[in-house]
PDB file of C-alpha atoms in Angstrom:
ATOM      1  CA  UNK A   1     -43.240  31.714 -14.372  1.00 35.00           C
ATOM      2  CA  UNK A   2     -42.319  28.155 -13.439  1.00 38.00           C
ATOM      3  CA  UNK A   3     -41.914  27.314  -9.770  1.00 40.00           C
ATOM      4  CA  UNK A   4     -38.645  25.872  -8.481  1.00 41.00           C
ATOM      5  CA  UNK A   5     -39.848  22.233  -8.643  1.00 40.00           C
ATOM      6  CA  UNK A   6     -40.937  22.813 -12.237  1.00 46.00           C
ATOM      7  CA  UNK A   7     -37.506  24.193 -13.115  1.00 40.00           C
ATOM      8  CA  UNK A   8     -35.849  21.124 -11.636  1.00 41.00           C
ATOM      9  CA  UNK A   9     -38.137  18.749 -13.495  1.00 43.00           C
ATOM     10  CA  UNK A  10     -37.500  20.542 -16.784  1.00 46.00           C
ATOM     11  CA  UNK A  11     -33.728  20.908 -16.540  1.00 43.00           C
ATOM     12  CA  UNK A  12     -32.172  19.086 -19.523  1.00 42.00           C
ATOM     13  CA  UNK A  13     -29.650  17.150 -17.372  1.00 40.00           C
ATOM     14  CA  UNK A  14     -29.677  13.657 -15.884  1.00 39.00           C
ATOM     15  CA  UNK A  15     -29.800  13.275 -12.115  1.00 38.00           C
ATOM     16  CA  UNK A  16     -26.862  10.905 -12.032  1.00 38.00           C
ATOM     17  CA  UNK A  17     -23.935  10.782 -14.431  1.00 38.00           C
ATOM     18  CA  UNK A  18     -20.374   9.416 -14.244  1.00 45.00           C
ATOM     19  CA  UNK A  19     -18.917  11.997 -16.628  1.00 54.00           C
ATOM     20  CA  UNK A  20     -19.703  15.695 -17.095  1.00 68.00           C
ATOM     21  CA  UNK A  21     -23.287  16.367 -18.112  1.00 83.00           C
ATOM     22  CA  UNK A  22     -24.461  19.320 -20.154  1.00 86.00           C
ATOM     23  CA  UNK A  23     -27.220  21.715 -19.225  1.00 89.00           C
ATOM     24  CA  UNK A  24     -28.323  23.200 -22.534  1.00 89.00           C
ATOM     25  CA  UNK A  25     -29.394  26.808 -22.136  1.00 91.00           C
ATOM     26  CA  UNK A  26     -29.544  27.305 -25.884  1.00 88.00           C
ATOM     27  CA  UNK A  27     -31.688  24.496 -27.224  1.00 73.00           C
ATOM     28  CA  UNK A  28     -34.376  23.185 -26.778  1.00 60.00           C
ATOM     29  CA  UNK A  29     -36.305  26.418 -26.558  1.00 67.00           C
ATOM     30  CA  UNK A  30     -39.268  27.353 -24.383  1.00 73.00           C
ATOM     31  CA  UNK A  31     -42.200  28.513 -26.589  1.00 77.00           C
ATOM     32  CA  UNK A  32     -42.838  32.207 -26.204  1.00 81.00           C
ATOM     33  CA  UNK A  33     -39.535  32.778 -24.397  1.00 83.00           C
ATOM     34  CA  UNK A  34     -36.067  33.800 -25.591  1.00 87.00           C
ATOM     35  CA  UNK A  35     -33.268  31.250 -25.535  1.00 89.00           C
ATOM     36  CA  UNK A  36     -32.623  30.660 -21.863  1.00 91.00           C
ATOM     37  CA  UNK A  37     -29.039  31.932 -21.847  1.00 95.00           C
ATOM     38  CA  UNK A  38     -30.227  35.288 -23.205  1.00 95.00           C
ATOM     39  CA  UNK A  39     -32.320  35.704 -20.052  1.00 93.00           C
ATOM     40  CA  UNK A  40     -29.640  36.181 -17.411  1.00 96.00           C
ATOM     41  CA  UNK A  41     -32.044  36.126 -14.475  1.00 95.00           C
ATOM     42  CA  UNK A  42     -33.465  32.772 -15.582  1.00 92.00           C
ATOM     43  CA  UNK A  43     -29.986  31.384 -16.332  1.00 95.00           C
ATOM     44  CA  UNK A  44     -28.784  32.192 -12.840  1.00 96.00           C
ATOM     45  CA  UNK A  45     -31.936  30.701 -11.328  1.00 95.00           C
ATOM     46  CA  UNK A  46     -31.400  27.445 -13.219  1.00 93.00           C
ATOM     47  CA  UNK A  47     -27.766  27.174 -12.165  1.00 96.00           C
ATOM     48  CA  UNK A  48     -28.582  27.967  -8.531  1.00 96.00           C
ATOM     49  CA  UNK A  49     -31.325  25.333  -8.467  1.00 94.00           C
ATOM     50  CA  UNK A  50     -29.186  22.761 -10.280  1.00 93.00           C
ATOM     51  CA  UNK A  51     -26.157  23.067  -8.032  1.00 94.00           C
ATOM     52  CA  UNK A  52     -28.351  22.966  -4.947  1.00 93.00           C
ATOM     53  CA  UNK A  53     -28.838  19.244  -5.567  1.00 89.00           C
ATOM     54  CA  UNK A  54     -26.658  18.154  -8.493  1.00 87.00           C
ATOM     55  CA  UNK A  55     -23.209  17.083  -7.300  1.00 86.00           C
ATOM     56  CA  UNK A  56     -21.809  15.495 -10.452  1.00 85.00           C
ATOM     57  CA  UNK A  57     -19.648  17.402 -12.976  1.00 87.00           C
ATOM     58  CA  UNK A  58     -21.790  19.779 -14.998  1.00 90.00           C
ATOM     59  CA  UNK A  59     -21.225  22.116 -17.936  1.00 92.00           C
ATOM     60  CA  UNK A  60     -23.438  24.475 -19.889  1.00 94.00           C
ATOM     61  CA  UNK A  61     -24.053  24.860 -23.624  1.00 94.00           C
ATOM     62  CA  UNK A  62     -24.541  28.407 -24.839  1.00 96.00           C
ATOM     63  CA  UNK A  63     -25.999  30.279 -27.777  1.00 95.00           C
ATOM     64  CA  UNK A  64     -23.735  32.873 -29.365  1.00 96.00           C
ATOM     65  CA  UNK A  65     -23.460  36.277 -27.719  1.00 97.00           C
ATOM     66  CA  UNK A  66     -22.808  39.354 -29.829  1.00 97.00           C
ATOM     67  CA  UNK A  67     -22.418  42.235 -27.391  1.00 97.00           C
ATOM     68  CA  UNK A  68     -19.385  42.721 -25.121  1.00 97.00           C
ATOM     69  CA  UNK A  69     -21.577  43.643 -22.162  1.00 98.00           C
ATOM     70  CA  UNK A  70     -23.386  40.310 -22.539  1.00 98.00           C
ATOM     71  CA  UNK A  71     -20.086  38.436 -22.304  1.00 98.00           C
ATOM     72  CA  UNK A  72     -19.382  40.353 -19.106  1.00 98.00           C
ATOM     73  CA  UNK A  73     -22.805  39.656 -17.618  1.00 98.00           C
ATOM     74  CA  UNK A  74     -22.806  35.974 -18.546  1.00 98.00           C
ATOM     75  CA  UNK A  75     -19.279  35.351 -17.248  1.00 98.00           C
ATOM     76  CA  UNK A  76     -20.119  37.029 -13.947  1.00 98.00           C
ATOM     77  CA  UNK A  77     -22.943  34.514 -13.473  1.00 98.00           C
ATOM     78  CA  UNK A  78     -20.961  31.460 -14.617  1.00 98.00           C
ATOM     79  CA  UNK A  79     -18.029  32.287 -12.332  1.00 98.00           C
ATOM     80  CA  UNK A  80     -20.315  31.975  -9.296  1.00 97.00           C
ATOM     81  CA  UNK A  81     -20.841  28.256  -9.838  1.00 97.00           C
ATOM     82  CA  UNK A  82     -18.601  25.140 -10.035  1.00 96.00           C
ATOM     83  CA  UNK A  83     -19.130  24.627 -13.758  1.00 96.00           C
ATOM     84  CA  UNK A  84     -16.696  22.241 -15.423  1.00 92.00           C
ATOM     85  CA  UNK A  85     -17.046  23.755 -18.872  1.00 94.00           C
ATOM     86  CA  UNK A  86     -18.962  26.030 -21.195  1.00 96.00           C
ATOM     87  CA  UNK A  87     -19.657  24.953 -24.770  1.00 95.00           C
ATOM     88  CA  UNK A  88     -19.440  27.821 -27.287  1.00 95.00           C
ATOM     89  CA  UNK A  89     -21.532  27.932 -29.413  1.00 94.00           C
ATOM     90  CA  UNK A  90     -24.787  26.369 -30.431  1.00 90.00           C
ATOM     91  CA  UNK A  91     -26.181  27.425 -33.797  1.00 89.00           C
ATOM     92  CA  UNK A  92     -26.942  31.023 -34.673  1.00 88.00           C
ATOM     93  CA  UNK A  93     -30.692  31.185 -34.332  1.00 85.00           C
ATOM     94  CA  UNK A  94     -33.260  32.155 -36.933  1.00 86.00           C
ATOM     95  CA  UNK A  95     -31.163  32.207 -40.053  1.00 87.00           C
ATOM     96  CA  UNK A  96     -32.782  31.992 -43.488  1.00 88.00           C
ATOM     97  CA  UNK A  97     -31.175  29.886 -46.220  1.00 85.00           C
ATOM     98  CA  UNK A  98     -32.480  29.938 -49.785  1.00 88.00           C
ATOM     99  CA  UNK A  99     -31.775  27.612 -52.685  1.00 87.00           C
ATOM    100  CA  UNK A 100     -33.253  28.551 -56.046  1.00 88.00           C
ATOM    101  CA  UNK A 101     -36.554  30.136 -54.983  1.00 87.00           C
ATOM    102  CA  UNK A 102     -37.307  28.112 -51.858  1.00 86.00           C
ATOM    103  CA  UNK A 103     -36.215  28.155 -48.245  1.00 85.00           C
ATOM    104  CA  UNK A 104     -34.207  25.119 -47.171  1.00 82.00           C
ATOM    105  CA  UNK A 105     -35.065  25.073 -43.472  1.00 79.00           C
ATOM    106  CA  UNK A 106     -38.640  23.868 -43.112  1.00 74.00           C
ATOM    107  CA  UNK A 107     -39.725  24.651 -39.540  1.00 70.00           C
ATOM    108  CA  UNK A 108     -40.880  28.173 -38.658  1.00 76.00           C
ATOM    109  CA  UNK A 109     -41.417  29.203 -42.289  1.00 81.00           C
ATOM    110  CA  UNK A 110     -37.763  28.856 -43.133  1.00 83.00           C
ATOM    111  CA  UNK A 111     -36.237  30.298 -39.963  1.00 85.00           C
ATOM    112  CA  UNK A 112     -33.819  28.007 -38.164  1.00 83.00           C
ATOM    113  CA  UNK A 113     -30.407  27.511 -36.636  1.00 84.00           C
ATOM    114  CA  UNK A 114     -27.337  28.062 -38.820  1.00 87.00           C
ATOM    115  CA  UNK A 115     -24.168  26.063 -38.181  1.00 88.00           C
ATOM    116  CA  UNK A 116     -21.081  24.853 -39.988  1.00 89.00           C
ATOM    117  CA  UNK A 117     -18.524  27.110 -41.663  1.00 91.00           C
ATOM    118  CA  UNK A 118     -20.856  30.128 -41.624  1.00 92.00           C
ATOM    119  CA  UNK A 119     -20.584  30.525 -37.872  1.00 95.00           C
ATOM    120  CA  UNK A 120     -16.873  29.989 -37.250  1.00 97.00           C
ATOM    121  CA  UNK A 121     -15.957  33.680 -36.780  1.00 97.00           C
ATOM    122  CA  UNK A 122     -18.778  34.073 -34.264  1.00 97.00           C
ATOM    123  CA  UNK A 123     -17.793  30.852 -32.496  1.00 97.00           C
ATOM    124  CA  UNK A 124     -14.144  31.923 -32.256  1.00 98.00           C
ATOM    125  CA  UNK A 125     -15.161  35.291 -30.831  1.00 98.00           C
ATOM    126  CA  UNK A 126     -17.297  33.616 -28.161  1.00 98.00           C
ATOM    127  CA  UNK A 127     -14.560  31.149 -27.240  1.00 98.00           C
ATOM    128  CA  UNK A 128     -11.988  33.918 -26.862  1.00 98.00           C
ATOM    129  CA  UNK A 129     -14.307  36.295 -25.011  1.00 98.00           C
ATOM    130  CA  UNK A 130     -15.124  33.655 -22.398  1.00 98.00           C
ATOM    131  CA  UNK A 131     -11.488  32.536 -22.202  1.00 97.00           C
ATOM    132  CA  UNK A 132     -10.658  36.085 -21.147  1.00 98.00           C
ATOM    133  CA  UNK A 133     -13.463  36.262 -18.564  1.00 98.00           C
ATOM    134  CA  UNK A 134     -14.026  32.855 -16.986  1.00 98.00           C
ATOM    135  CA  UNK A 135     -12.058  31.521 -14.036  1.00 97.00           C
ATOM    136  CA  UNK A 136      -9.360  29.057 -15.158  1.00 95.00           C
ATOM    137  CA  UNK A 137     -11.080  25.968 -13.797  1.00 94.00           C
ATOM    138  CA  UNK A 138     -13.989  26.420 -16.229  1.00 96.00           C
ATOM    139  CA  UNK A 139     -12.849  24.800 -19.470  1.00 93.00           C
ATOM    140  CA  UNK A 140     -14.143  25.837 -22.895  1.00 95.00           C
ATOM    141  CA  UNK A 141     -15.370  23.519 -25.639  1.00 92.00           C
ATOM    142  CA  UNK A 142     -15.105  25.233 -29.004  1.00 95.00           C
ATOM    143  CA  UNK A 143     -18.000  24.436 -31.321  1.00 94.00           C
ATOM    144  CA  UNK A 144     -18.840  25.913 -34.688  1.00 95.00           C
ATOM    145  CA  UNK A 145     -17.207  25.651 -38.087  1.00 95.00           C
ATOM    146  CA  UNK A 146     -14.765  22.839 -37.286  1.00 95.00           C
ATOM    147  CA  UNK A 147     -14.335  21.385 -40.765  1.00 96.00           C
ATOM    148  CA  UNK A 148     -10.550  20.973 -40.807  1.00 96.00           C
ATOM    149  CA  UNK A 149      -7.533  20.679 -38.549  1.00 94.00           C
ATOM    150  CA  UNK A 150      -6.905  24.375 -39.164  1.00 96.00           C
ATOM    151  CA  UNK A 151     -10.350  25.186 -37.772  1.00 97.00           C
ATOM    152  CA  UNK A 152      -9.629  23.106 -34.669  1.00 94.00           C
ATOM    153  CA  UNK A 153      -6.264  24.872 -34.304  1.00 94.00           C
ATOM    154  CA  UNK A 154      -7.922  28.292 -34.415  1.00 96.00           C
ATOM    155  CA  UNK A 155     -10.409  27.276 -31.711  1.00 96.00           C
ATOM    156  CA  UNK A 156      -7.491  26.144 -29.538  1.00 94.00           C
ATOM    157  CA  UNK A 157      -5.646  29.417 -30.205  1.00 95.00           C
ATOM    158  CA  UNK A 158      -8.709  31.314 -29.011  1.00 96.00           C
ATOM    159  CA  UNK A 159      -8.814  29.388 -25.746  1.00 96.00           C
ATOM    160  CA  UNK A 160     -10.677  26.130 -26.327  1.00 94.00           C
ATOM    161  CA  UNK A 161      -9.521  23.104 -24.347  1.00 90.00           C
ATOM    162  CA  UNK A 162     -11.222  20.813 -26.847  1.00 88.00           C
ATOM    163  CA  UNK A 163     -13.465  21.103 -29.889  1.00 90.00           C
ATOM    164  CA  UNK A 164     -16.797  19.617 -30.878  1.00 89.00           C
ATOM    165  CA  UNK A 165     -17.573  18.529 -34.431  1.00 89.00           C
ATOM    166  CA  UNK A 166     -21.190  18.722 -35.601  1.00 87.00           C
ATOM    167  CA  UNK A 167     -21.982  19.556 -39.224  1.00 88.00           C
ATOM    168  CA  UNK A 168     -18.840  17.860 -40.528  1.00 91.00           C
ATOM    169  CA  UNK A 169     -19.678  14.697 -38.585  1.00 86.00           C
ATOM    170  CA  UNK A 170     -23.122  14.695 -40.199  1.00 86.00           C
ATOM    171  CA  UNK A 171     -21.600  15.050 -43.668  1.00 89.00           C
ATOM    172  CA  UNK A 172     -18.586  12.728 -43.389  1.00 89.00           C
ATOM    173  CA  UNK A 173     -19.322  10.369 -40.537  1.00 86.00           C
ATOM    174  CA  UNK A 174     -16.825   9.336 -37.850  1.00 82.00           C
ATOM    175  CA  UNK A 175     -13.951   9.304 -40.377  1.00 86.00           C
ATOM    176  CA  UNK A 176     -13.929  13.099 -39.956  1.00 89.00           C
ATOM    177  CA  UNK A 177     -12.382  12.712 -36.501  1.00 85.00           C
ATOM    178  CA  UNK A 178      -9.294  10.928 -37.797  1.00 82.00           C
ATOM    179  CA  UNK A 179      -8.879  13.375 -40.675  1.00 91.00           C
ATOM    180  CA  UNK A 180      -9.215  16.488 -38.509  1.00 90.00           C
ATOM    181  CA  UNK A 181      -6.901  15.050 -35.860  1.00 85.00           C
ATOM    182  CA  UNK A 182      -4.257  14.205 -38.461  1.00 86.00           C
ATOM    183  CA  UNK A 183      -4.469  17.688 -39.985  1.00 92.00           C
ATOM    184  CA  UNK A 184      -4.215  19.288 -36.550  1.00 89.00           C
ATOM    185  CA  UNK A 185      -1.220  17.130 -35.688  1.00 86.00           C
ATOM    186  CA  UNK A 186       0.620  18.299 -38.822  1.00 90.00           C
ATOM    187  CA  UNK A 187      -0.064  21.951 -37.975  1.00 93.00           C
ATOM    188  CA  UNK A 188       1.109  21.532 -34.387  1.00 89.00           C
ATOM    189  CA  UNK A 189       4.312  19.798 -35.502  1.00 87.00           C
ATOM    190  CA  UNK A 190       5.054  22.431 -38.166  1.00 92.00           C
ATOM    191  CA  UNK A 191       4.705  25.192 -35.594  1.00 90.00           C
ATOM    192  CA  UNK A 192       6.838  23.402 -33.032  1.00 87.00           C
ATOM    193  CA  UNK A 193       4.108  22.735 -30.480  1.00 85.00           C
ATOM    194  CA  UNK A 194       4.642  19.777 -28.180  1.00 79.00           C
ATOM    195  CA  UNK A 195       2.422  18.097 -25.624  1.00 76.00           C
ATOM    196  CA  UNK A 196       3.170  19.254 -22.098  1.00 79.00           C
ATOM    197  CA  UNK A 197       0.641  17.033 -20.371  1.00 79.00           C
ATOM    198  CA  UNK A 198      -2.112  14.696 -21.511  1.00 76.00           C
ATOM    199  CA  UNK A 199      -4.739  13.755 -18.927  1.00 73.00           C
ATOM    200  CA  UNK A 200      -6.894  10.889 -20.207  1.00 73.00           C
ATOM    201  CA  UNK A 201      -9.981   9.381 -18.600  1.00 67.00           C
ATOM    202  CA  UNK A 202     -11.251   6.027 -19.877  1.00 72.00           C
ATOM    203  CA  UNK A 203     -14.883   5.221 -19.063  1.00 66.00           C
ATOM    204  CA  UNK A 204     -15.714   1.510 -19.196  1.00 70.00           C
ATOM    205  CA  UNK A 205     -17.090  -1.305 -17.065  1.00 72.00           C
ATOM    206  CA  UNK A 206     -14.576  -3.871 -18.281  1.00 73.00           C
ATOM    207  CA  UNK A 207     -11.835  -4.857 -18.773  1.00 75.00           C
ATOM    208  CA  UNK A 208      -9.843  -3.500 -15.870  1.00 80.00           C
ATOM    209  CA  UNK A 209      -7.514  -0.760 -17.062  1.00 80.00           C
ATOM    210  CA  UNK A 210      -4.888  -0.941 -14.324  1.00 84.00           C
ATOM    211  CA  UNK A 211      -3.103  -4.079 -15.627  1.00 87.00           C
ATOM    212  CA  UNK A 212      -2.594  -2.392 -19.010  1.00 86.00           C
ATOM    213  CA  UNK A 213      -2.211   1.211 -17.862  1.00 86.00           C
ATOM    214  CA  UNK A 214       1.488   1.426 -18.740  1.00 90.00           C
ATOM    215  CA  UNK A 215       0.934  -0.210 -22.126  1.00 88.00           C
ATOM    216  CA  UNK A 216      -1.776   2.315 -22.996  1.00 85.00           C
ATOM    217  CA  UNK A 217       0.367   5.187 -21.740  1.00 85.00           C
ATOM    218  CA  UNK A 218       3.362   4.089 -23.844  1.00 87.00           C
ATOM    219  CA  UNK A 219       1.271   3.630 -26.986  1.00 84.00           C
ATOM    220  CA  UNK A 220      -0.281   7.083 -26.614  1.00 78.00           C
ATOM    221  CA  UNK A 221       3.098   8.644 -25.952  1.00 83.00           C
ATOM    222  CA  UNK A 222       4.596   6.951 -29.022  1.00 84.00           C
ATOM    223  CA  UNK A 223       1.721   8.061 -31.252  1.00 75.00           C
ATOM    224  CA  UNK A 224       1.824  11.623 -29.944  1.00 75.00           C
ATOM    225  CA  UNK A 225       5.626  11.802 -29.927  1.00 78.00           C
ATOM    226  CA  UNK A 226       5.944  12.736 -26.288  1.00 84.00           C
ATOM    227  CA  UNK A 227       7.531  11.213 -23.210  1.00 88.00           C
ATOM    228  CA  UNK A 228       5.345   8.703 -21.309  1.00 88.00           C
ATOM    229  CA  UNK A 229       5.815  10.819 -18.175  1.00 90.00           C
ATOM    230  CA  UNK A 230       3.671  13.478 -19.875  1.00 87.00           C
ATOM    231  CA  UNK A 231       0.724  11.078 -20.156  1.00 84.00           C
ATOM    232  CA  UNK A 232      -1.704  10.347 -17.347  1.00 84.00           C
ATOM    233  CA  UNK A 233      -4.248   7.525 -17.613  1.00 83.00           C
ATOM    234  CA  UNK A 234      -7.254   7.423 -15.304  1.00 79.00           C
ATOM    235  CA  UNK A 235     -10.152   4.995 -15.402  1.00 77.00           C
ATOM    236  CA  UNK A 236     -13.729   5.123 -14.214  1.00 72.00           C
ATOM    237  CA  UNK A 237     -16.939   3.190 -14.711  1.00 71.00           C
ATOM    238  CA  UNK A 238     -20.384   4.413 -15.682  1.00 61.00           C
ATOM    239  CA  UNK A 239     -21.590   3.377 -12.216  1.00 59.00           C
ATOM    240  CA  UNK A 240     -24.110   0.906 -13.569  1.00 63.00           C
ATOM    241  CA  UNK A 241     -25.902   3.578 -15.608  1.00 55.00           C
ATOM    242  CA  UNK A 242     -27.154   3.457 -19.202  1.00 51.00           C
ATOM    243  CA  UNK A 243     -26.229   0.780 -21.739  1.00 49.00           C
ATOM    244  CA  UNK A 244     -22.543   0.624 -20.758  1.00 54.00           C
ATOM    245  CA  UNK A 245     -23.371   0.238 -17.091  1.00 56.00           C
ATOM    246  CA  UNK A 246     -25.791  -2.552 -17.925  1.00 62.00           C
ATOM    247  CA  UNK A 247     -23.104  -4.343 -19.922  1.00 63.00           C
ATOM    248  CA  UNK A 248     -24.865  -3.845 -23.254  1.00 56.00           C
ATOM    249  CA  UNK A 249     -22.076  -2.063 -25.074  1.00 49.00           C
TER     250      UNK A 249
END
């Protein structure tokens, strides 16, 4: 087994970050070992070591769970730590996809992660199971099968605070975001949902947001058809880190 210093060196998170970082306990994988989040002892060790020194906001990305007792065990561990979010789910591991007479996924003799529309029912189940078990301050990012606004709506119904788009982004590019958002907006309006509160954080080095805070708030409120008092605008910088902090983009 790896020693504590080895665990810290191999954690897939940056040491400093201005916005929530993600510790992936689903992928990449450790050769000869199960996905980390399926090993509850190792998962708890990683989180204990990480939060012993890491003071920035941190979330965790998870593989799909399939057994109710595993939801219980995982949530018990996650609730011990100041996680900002869990991301449910990464791909379903070791699927086999065949076209004609050949496997499509090349690594591992055809075995590989399955995503997209195939995994939405599993993703929704994981989102809802953790929504029922995690303390309220741990938010849930719904990932898996978000092709349309309806898919995003179902993730939200199951307890997701936001959704992540993967396969659809690869197929359609960034235009998918506008399409999905527009479709979701129509659904929400048809069902009579209204925004109660929108908390927005803008990360940039320049320009200063404060002189235009009210303008941004009013534009968002107008677009979302809500009162400006329901919109909160916060601003932060990337603390001199990465390309934005260096003024490169």
